Short mmCIF file of C-alpha atoms in Angstrom, two decimals:
data_model
loop_
_atom_site.label_atom_id
_atom_site.label_comp_id
_atom_site.label_asym_id
_atom_site.label_seq_id
_atom_site.Cartn_x
_atom_site.Cartn_y
_atom_site.Cartn_z
CA MET N 1 102.70 -8.36 235.07
CA PRO N 2 105.57 -10.86 233.85
CA SER N 3 105.56 -12.10 230.37
CA PRO N 4 104.36 -15.73 229.67
CA SER N 5 106.42 -15.47 226.06
CA ALA N 6 110.37 -16.60 225.48
CA TYR N 7 112.87 -13.94 226.78
CA ASP N 8 113.49 -11.51 224.20
CA SER N 9 117.26 -10.34 224.13
CA THR N 10 117.03 -7.69 220.92
CA GLY N 11 118.99 -4.83 221.05
CA ILE N 12 120.26 -5.35 224.39
CA GLU N 13 123.64 -4.13 225.67
CA HIS N 14 125.64 -4.19 228.85
CA PHE N 15 127.57 -1.56 230.54
CA THR N 16 130.12 -2.97 233.44
CA ILE N 17 130.48 -0.49 236.61
CA SER N 18 133.55 -1.21 238.52
CA SER N 19 133.68 -0.82 242.20
CA PHE N 20 129.94 0.36 242.59
CA ARG N 21 129.27 1.53 245.92
CA PHE N 22 125.78 0.54 247.43
CA THR N 23 123.60 2.25 249.86
CA SER N 24 124.77 -0.77 252.21
CA GLY N 25 128.12 0.12 252.30
CA ASP N 26 129.00 -2.93 249.79
CA THR N 27 131.40 -2.11 246.98
CA HIS N 28 130.99 -4.86 244.11
CA ASP N 29 131.19 -4.85 240.26
CA ILE N 30 128.18 -4.65 238.52
CA PHE N 31 126.71 -4.64 234.80
CA ILE N 32 123.43 -2.52 233.83
CA ALA N 33 121.77 -4.19 230.59
CA TYR N 34 119.63 -1.41 228.68
CA ARG N 35 118.45 -1.02 225.24
CA SER N 36 118.92 2.27 223.16
CA ILE N 37 116.25 3.34 220.89
CA ASN N 38 116.38 5.85 218.22
CA PRO N 39 119.97 7.08 219.92
CA SER N 40 120.37 9.83 216.99
CA SER N 41 118.01 11.86 218.41
CA SER N 42 118.98 14.65 220.69
CA LYS N 43 115.84 14.09 223.06
CA LYS N 44 116.67 11.85 225.72
CA VAL N 45 114.19 9.83 227.97
CA LEU N 46 114.92 7.02 230.35
CA ILE N 47 112.57 4.22 231.05
CA PRO N 48 113.35 1.86 234.00
CA THR N 49 111.73 -1.70 234.20
CA CYS N 50 108.81 -2.55 236.55
CA TYR N 51 108.21 -5.21 238.93
CA GLY N 52 108.11 -8.46 236.78
CA GLY N 53 109.49 -6.75 233.48
CA ARG N 54 112.05 -7.19 231.12
CA ILE N 55 113.72 -4.56 229.13
CA ASN N 56 111.80 -6.07 225.87
CA THR N 57 108.35 -6.28 227.50
CA THR N 58 108.45 -2.50 228.77
CA LEU N 59 105.95 -0.17 227.04
CA THR N 60 108.02 2.45 225.68
CA PHE N 61 105.58 4.64 223.20
CA THR N 62 108.42 4.46 220.31
CA SER N 63 106.04 3.00 217.57
CA PRO N 64 105.20 5.31 214.84
CA GLN N 65 102.71 8.17 215.79
CA GLN N 66 103.33 7.30 219.36
CA CYS N 67 104.56 10.57 221.69
CA LEU N 68 108.29 9.01 221.92
CA SER N 69 108.89 7.84 218.50
CA SER N 70 111.09 10.51 217.78
CA HIS N 71 113.11 10.85 221.07
CA HIS N 72 116.37 8.68 222.20
CA VAL N 73 114.66 6.21 224.40
CA ILE N 74 116.50 4.31 226.98
CA VAL N 75 115.10 1.26 228.42
CA VAL N 76 117.32 0.30 231.60
CA ALA N 77 116.91 -2.97 233.71
CA MET N 78 116.51 -2.50 237.16
CA LEU N 79 119.69 -4.30 239.43
CA GLY N 80 118.05 -7.55 240.34
CA ASN N 81 115.76 -8.19 237.47
CA GLY N 82 117.59 -11.03 236.02
CA GLU N 83 119.22 -8.79 232.72
CA SER N 84 121.32 -6.40 235.03
CA SER N 85 123.37 -7.63 237.79
CA SER N 86 121.23 -9.73 239.96
CA PRO N 87 121.23 -12.67 242.80
CA SER N 88 120.65 -15.36 239.42
CA ASN N 89 123.63 -14.35 237.55
CA ASP N 90 126.06 -13.11 240.61
CA PRO N 91 126.13 -15.57 243.56
CA SER N 92 127.92 -12.81 245.60
CA PHE N 93 125.64 -9.86 244.84
CA PRO N 94 124.65 -8.01 248.08
CA LYS N 95 121.70 -9.22 249.96
CA SER N 96 119.94 -5.99 249.76
CA LEU N 97 118.82 -3.11 247.43
CA ASP N 98 117.70 0.20 247.65
CA TYR N 99 116.20 2.48 244.97
CA ARG N 100 119.05 4.98 245.33
CA ASP N 101 121.44 2.02 244.15
CA GLN N 102 119.08 1.89 240.91
CA ILE N 103 119.18 5.77 240.19
CA ASN N 104 122.94 5.93 240.97
CA ALA N 105 123.88 2.96 238.75
CA GLN N 106 121.36 4.71 236.09
CA HIS N 107 123.23 7.86 236.28
CA SER N 108 126.45 6.29 235.55
CA LEU N 109 125.29 4.58 232.88
CA LEU N 110 123.88 7.69 231.20
CA SER N 111 126.82 10.11 231.87
CA GLN N 112 129.91 7.69 231.62
CA HIS N 113 128.80 5.65 228.94
CA LEU N 114 126.22 7.22 226.89
CA ASP N 115 127.68 10.75 227.33
CA VAL N 116 123.81 11.95 228.27
CA LYS N 117 123.85 15.21 230.03
CA GLU N 118 120.47 15.83 230.50
CA LEU N 119 117.37 13.93 230.07
CA GLU N 120 114.25 15.30 228.41
CA ALA N 121 111.80 12.95 230.75
CA VAL N 122 112.17 10.00 233.22
CA ILE N 123 108.84 7.74 232.70
CA GLY N 124 107.97 4.86 234.67
CA PHE N 125 105.69 2.16 235.70
CA SER N 126 104.57 0.89 238.85
CA MET N 127 108.58 0.15 240.43
CA GLY N 128 109.61 2.54 237.30
CA ALA N 129 107.11 5.30 238.70
CA GLN N 130 108.72 5.03 241.72
CA GLN N 131 112.50 5.31 240.17
CA ALA N 132 110.84 8.42 238.17
CA TYR N 133 110.27 9.61 241.60
CA TYR N 134 113.72 8.96 243.18
CA TRP N 135 115.24 10.47 239.88
CA ALA N 136 113.61 14.00 240.34
CA CYS N 137 114.80 14.08 243.91
CA MET N 138 118.29 12.71 243.46
CA TYR N 139 119.19 14.35 240.44
CA PRO N 140 116.70 17.66 240.18
CA ARG N 141 118.75 19.22 237.55
CA PHE N 142 119.36 16.39 235.54
CA LEU N 143 115.67 16.04 234.06
CA LYS N 144 113.21 18.43 232.96
CA TYR N 145 110.14 16.03 233.52
CA SER N 146 109.34 13.29 235.41
CA ILE N 147 106.27 10.85 234.79
CA PRO N 148 105.41 8.30 237.24
CA ILE N 149 102.55 5.91 236.20
CA CYS N 150 100.36 3.85 238.61
CA GLY N 151 103.62 4.52 241.25
CA SER N 152 103.95 6.30 244.29
CA ALA N 153 106.89 8.52 246.11
CA LYS N 154 106.48 6.16 249.25
CA THR N 155 105.21 2.68 249.64
CA SER N 156 102.02 2.79 251.67
CA LEU N 157 101.36 0.39 254.45
CA HIS N 158 98.48 -1.31 252.65
CA ASN N 159 101.00 -1.66 249.57
CA TYR N 160 103.50 -3.37 251.97
CA ALA N 161 101.01 -5.69 253.34
CA PHE N 162 99.97 -6.72 250.07
CA ILE N 163 103.61 -7.81 248.73
CA GLU N 164 104.00 -9.70 252.01
CA GLY N 165 101.56 -12.24 250.85
CA PRO N 166 103.05 -13.41 247.98
CA LYS N 167 106.38 -13.02 249.50
CA ALA N 168 105.22 -15.91 252.30
CA ALA N 169 103.48 -18.18 249.22
CA LEU N 170 107.29 -18.51 248.03
CA THR N 171 109.21 -18.57 250.92
CA ASN N 172 107.16 -21.12 253.17
CA SER N 173 106.92 -23.36 249.83
CA VAL N 174 108.41 -26.66 250.37
CA ASP N 175 110.78 -26.64 247.16
CA TYR N 176 112.08 -23.27 248.60
CA ALA N 177 113.37 -24.98 251.67
CA ASP N 178 113.94 -22.14 253.67
CA GLY N 179 116.31 -20.48 250.53
CA ALA N 180 118.35 -23.97 250.65
CA TYR N 181 116.89 -24.97 247.08
CA ARG N 182 120.29 -23.86 245.14
CA ALA N 183 122.55 -25.86 247.44
CA LYS N 184 119.87 -28.80 246.49
CA GLY N 185 120.10 -27.99 243.09
CA THR N 186 116.67 -27.49 242.54
CA LYS N 187 114.28 -24.57 241.69
CA PRO N 188 111.23 -23.74 243.90
CA THR N 189 108.59 -24.20 241.22
CA ARG N 190 105.69 -24.75 243.75
CA GLY N 191 106.67 -21.58 245.43
CA LEU N 192 107.01 -19.59 242.22
CA ARG N 193 103.59 -20.49 241.09
CA ALA N 194 102.00 -19.67 244.26
CA PHE N 195 103.62 -16.56 244.33
CA GLY N 196 102.38 -16.08 240.88
CA ARG N 197 98.53 -16.98 242.09
CA THR N 198 98.56 -14.98 245.22
CA TYR N 199 99.77 -11.94 243.21
CA CYS N 200 97.25 -12.04 240.19
CA ALA N 201 93.96 -10.70 242.03
CA TRP N 202 95.68 -7.48 243.03
CA ALA N 203 96.89 -6.33 239.76
CA MET N 204 93.51 -6.12 238.18
CA SER N 205 90.39 -4.55 239.58
CA ALA N 206 87.20 -6.64 240.83
CA ALA N 207 85.34 -4.73 238.21
CA TRP N 208 87.66 -6.14 235.30
CA PHE N 209 87.00 -9.88 236.61
CA ARG N 210 83.25 -9.01 237.03
CA GLU N 211 83.24 -7.94 233.61
CA ARG N 212 85.54 -10.95 232.64
CA LYS N 213 88.27 -8.67 230.97
CA PHE N 214 90.19 -12.06 230.85
CA GLU N 215 88.08 -13.18 227.89
CA SER N 216 89.54 -10.03 225.78
CA MET N 217 92.93 -11.60 226.24
CA GLY N 218 91.77 -15.06 224.90
CA PHE N 219 91.01 -16.93 228.19
CA ASP N 220 87.83 -18.78 228.33
CA ASN N 221 87.77 -18.63 232.19
CA VAL N 222 89.61 -17.18 235.18
CA GLU N 223 91.61 -20.37 235.99
CA SER N 224 93.37 -20.57 232.72
CA PHE N 225 94.06 -16.93 233.01
CA ILE N 226 95.69 -17.55 236.57
CA ARG N 227 97.80 -20.20 235.13
CA SER N 228 98.69 -18.86 231.98
CA GLN N 229 99.59 -15.36 232.71
CA TRP N 230 100.42 -15.63 236.45
CA GLU N 231 101.71 -19.01 237.34
CA ASP N 232 103.60 -19.66 234.40
CA SER N 233 104.93 -16.32 234.44
CA PHE N 234 106.53 -16.18 237.60
CA GLU N 235 107.94 -19.69 237.27
CA SER N 236 110.27 -18.19 234.47
CA TRP N 237 111.90 -16.16 237.38
CA ASP N 238 114.81 -16.50 239.89
CA ALA N 239 113.34 -16.51 243.25
CA GLU N 240 115.87 -14.48 244.85
CA ASP N 241 115.73 -11.82 242.36
CA LEU N 242 111.75 -11.60 243.14
CA LEU N 243 112.14 -11.28 246.58
CA ILE N 244 115.20 -8.52 246.84
CA LEU N 245 113.06 -6.68 244.18
CA ALA N 246 109.92 -6.80 246.64
CA ARG N 247 111.81 -5.89 249.57
CA MET N 248 113.12 -2.65 247.66
CA TRP N 249 109.49 -1.82 246.83
CA GLN N 250 108.24 -2.23 250.21
CA ALA N 251 110.99 0.20 251.40
CA GLY N 252 110.40 2.63 248.75
CA ASP N 253 110.29 5.87 250.24
CA VAL N 254 111.92 9.51 248.59
CA GLY N 255 112.13 10.97 251.79
CA LYS N 256 115.32 8.59 252.37
CA THR N 257 116.79 11.15 249.63
CA SER N 258 116.22 14.48 251.77
CA LYS N 259 117.87 15.48 255.13
CA SER N 260 114.31 15.68 256.79
CA GLY N 261 113.62 11.88 256.15
CA ASP N 262 110.06 13.16 255.30
CA TYR N 263 109.01 11.97 251.69
CA LEU N 264 106.51 15.02 251.16
CA LYS N 265 109.36 17.52 252.13
CA ALA N 266 111.39 16.02 249.66
CA LEU N 267 108.54 16.08 247.12
CA GLU N 268 108.43 19.88 247.85
CA GLY N 269 112.14 20.24 246.53
CA ILE N 270 111.69 18.45 243.03
CA GLU N 271 112.45 20.98 240.49
CA ALA N 272 111.11 18.76 237.17
CA LYS N 273 107.86 19.13 235.97
CA VAL N 274 105.74 15.81 237.58
CA LEU N 275 102.84 14.23 235.34
CA VAL N 276 101.42 11.87 237.93
CA MET N 277 99.15 9.17 236.36
CA PRO N 278 97.43 6.73 238.65
CA SER N 279 94.81 4.39 237.47
CA ARG N 280 91.51 4.90 239.29
CA THR N 281 91.06 1.10 239.82
CA ASP N 282 94.59 0.70 241.09
CA THR N 283 94.33 -1.51 244.52
CA TYR N 284 97.64 -1.03 245.57
CA PHE N 285 98.94 2.44 244.07
CA PRO N 286 95.36 4.19 244.62
CA PRO N 287 94.75 7.49 242.98
CA GLU N 288 94.14 8.60 246.67
CA ASP N 289 97.74 8.56 247.53
CA SER N 290 98.69 10.54 244.19
CA GLU N 291 96.39 13.70 245.21
CA THR N 292 98.21 13.85 248.33
CA GLU N 293 101.69 13.86 246.34
CA VAL N 294 100.58 16.32 243.86
CA LYS N 295 99.50 18.85 246.65
CA HIS N 296 103.47 18.56 247.54
CA LEU N 297 104.85 19.10 244.01
CA ASN N 298 105.58 22.46 242.94
CA ASN N 299 105.03 21.73 239.14
CA GLY N 300 102.96 18.63 239.66
CA GLU N 301 99.58 17.51 237.37
CA LEU N 302 97.44 14.88 238.18
CA ALA N 303 95.73 12.85 235.22
CA VAL N 304 93.72 9.95 236.12
CA ILE N 305 93.57 6.89 233.82
CA GLU N 306 89.76 6.34 234.12
CA THR N 307 89.72 2.40 233.59
CA VAL N 308 88.82 -0.97 235.15
CA TRP N 309 91.99 -2.61 234.07
CA GLY N 310 93.35 -1.81 237.96
CA HIS N 311 97.20 -1.64 238.30
CA MET N 312 98.06 -3.41 234.92
CA ALA N 313 96.44 -0.50 232.83
CA GLY N 314 99.71 1.87 233.19
CA GLY N 315 102.01 -0.76 231.75
CA GLY N 316 100.14 -1.13 228.39
CA ALA N 317 97.67 -3.99 229.50
CA ASN N 318 95.10 -2.51 227.04
CA GLU N 319 95.01 -0.43 223.67
CA ASP N 320 92.36 2.10 224.84
CA ASP N 321 94.49 3.03 227.98
CA THR N 322 97.52 2.81 226.22
CA HIS N 323 95.87 5.55 223.63
CA TRP N 324 94.85 7.84 226.57
CA MET N 325 98.13 8.13 228.06
CA ASN N 326 100.04 8.33 225.12
CA ASP N 327 97.73 11.35 224.23
CA ARG N 328 98.59 12.85 227.65
CA ILE N 329 102.07 12.31 227.96
CA ALA N 330 102.11 13.97 224.37
CA SER N 331 100.29 16.94 225.75
CA PHE N 332 102.35 17.41 228.89
CA LEU N 333 105.63 16.88 226.82
CA GLY N 334 104.52 19.47 224.62
CA ILE N 335 104.24 17.55 221.25
CA SER N 336 101.39 18.07 219.05
CA SER N 337 99.56 15.43 217.11
CA ARG N 338 100.65 17.61 213.52
CA ASP N 339 104.36 16.63 214.95
CA LEU N 340 103.17 12.74 215.21
CA ASN N 341 101.78 12.72 212.02
CA PHE N 342 104.58 14.63 210.18
CA LYS N 343 107.02 12.06 211.84
CA ALA N 344 105.14 9.15 210.73
CA LEU N 345 105.11 10.44 207.08
CA SER N 346 109.02 10.83 207.15
CA LEU N 347 109.50 7.29 208.25
CA ASP N 348 107.91 5.92 204.90
#
């Protein structure tokens, strides 16, 4: 879910990659935006952004006593999200993106700029989870652990169809003008707000709305929640950034990284240990898909987030689910509560 707050550029750095070759065949100079947290640590963890996410709105588990508080965490913005090279900041940016472009660019950032030889883990939520899967398939010996949270190795047909709704709301709006809005010097405000309104019901579960959980976020009614958290938030985005990432999301399939083209075969080739963390009530990355994926992983574990917060549970939307994820990740990475308490004391 995008944030309605003002953009926060704290700690963000950039790395330029000359003549980067995209999967489409285009060659283009690009830059990658990232933030490096606790860089002196020898244990490196990469966290890519999600759809609608920015570097500083990404859940990092780096607060005191959280599982990554002593790790060097590198949060990297996806190409196309407006922080790294994107249609919004580069008029000549390629017309299409592939998850393989994201991972190759991130690998260049790590190996060429940050001198990272190995990652302890890649952790990601939603589209970040899909990137965690791609990392494990494309660079199997570069990371020890992969932790996809509320994502999938292949975008399902149901997920594809869901994304078509918000896309259509935006591209069919009067002010989008069939993509000519930039030439007119305008912004497709109506289309962007329609995008958010169309999207919002999918992010939380039916139980979440039934239990009026929006009240815990400070909203008196569902309409004020929709306007503030979804319409206002997506209005701050660039239309072409949203669309190029949505198309990449729809085409997500780790089978593209293997000779067979079969995503299940690609999963069988993953060497990293994988912790798959779906939400029980996620409407577009359902746990049933994760169960299938884990069956094809040599070193895979399934840990379902029992929650009514739907997809957004995996992004840090509420404290209880975040605490549960933190503890589960700590256990998976072999970090004890004693270690975390000691680290917290040493910070005082």
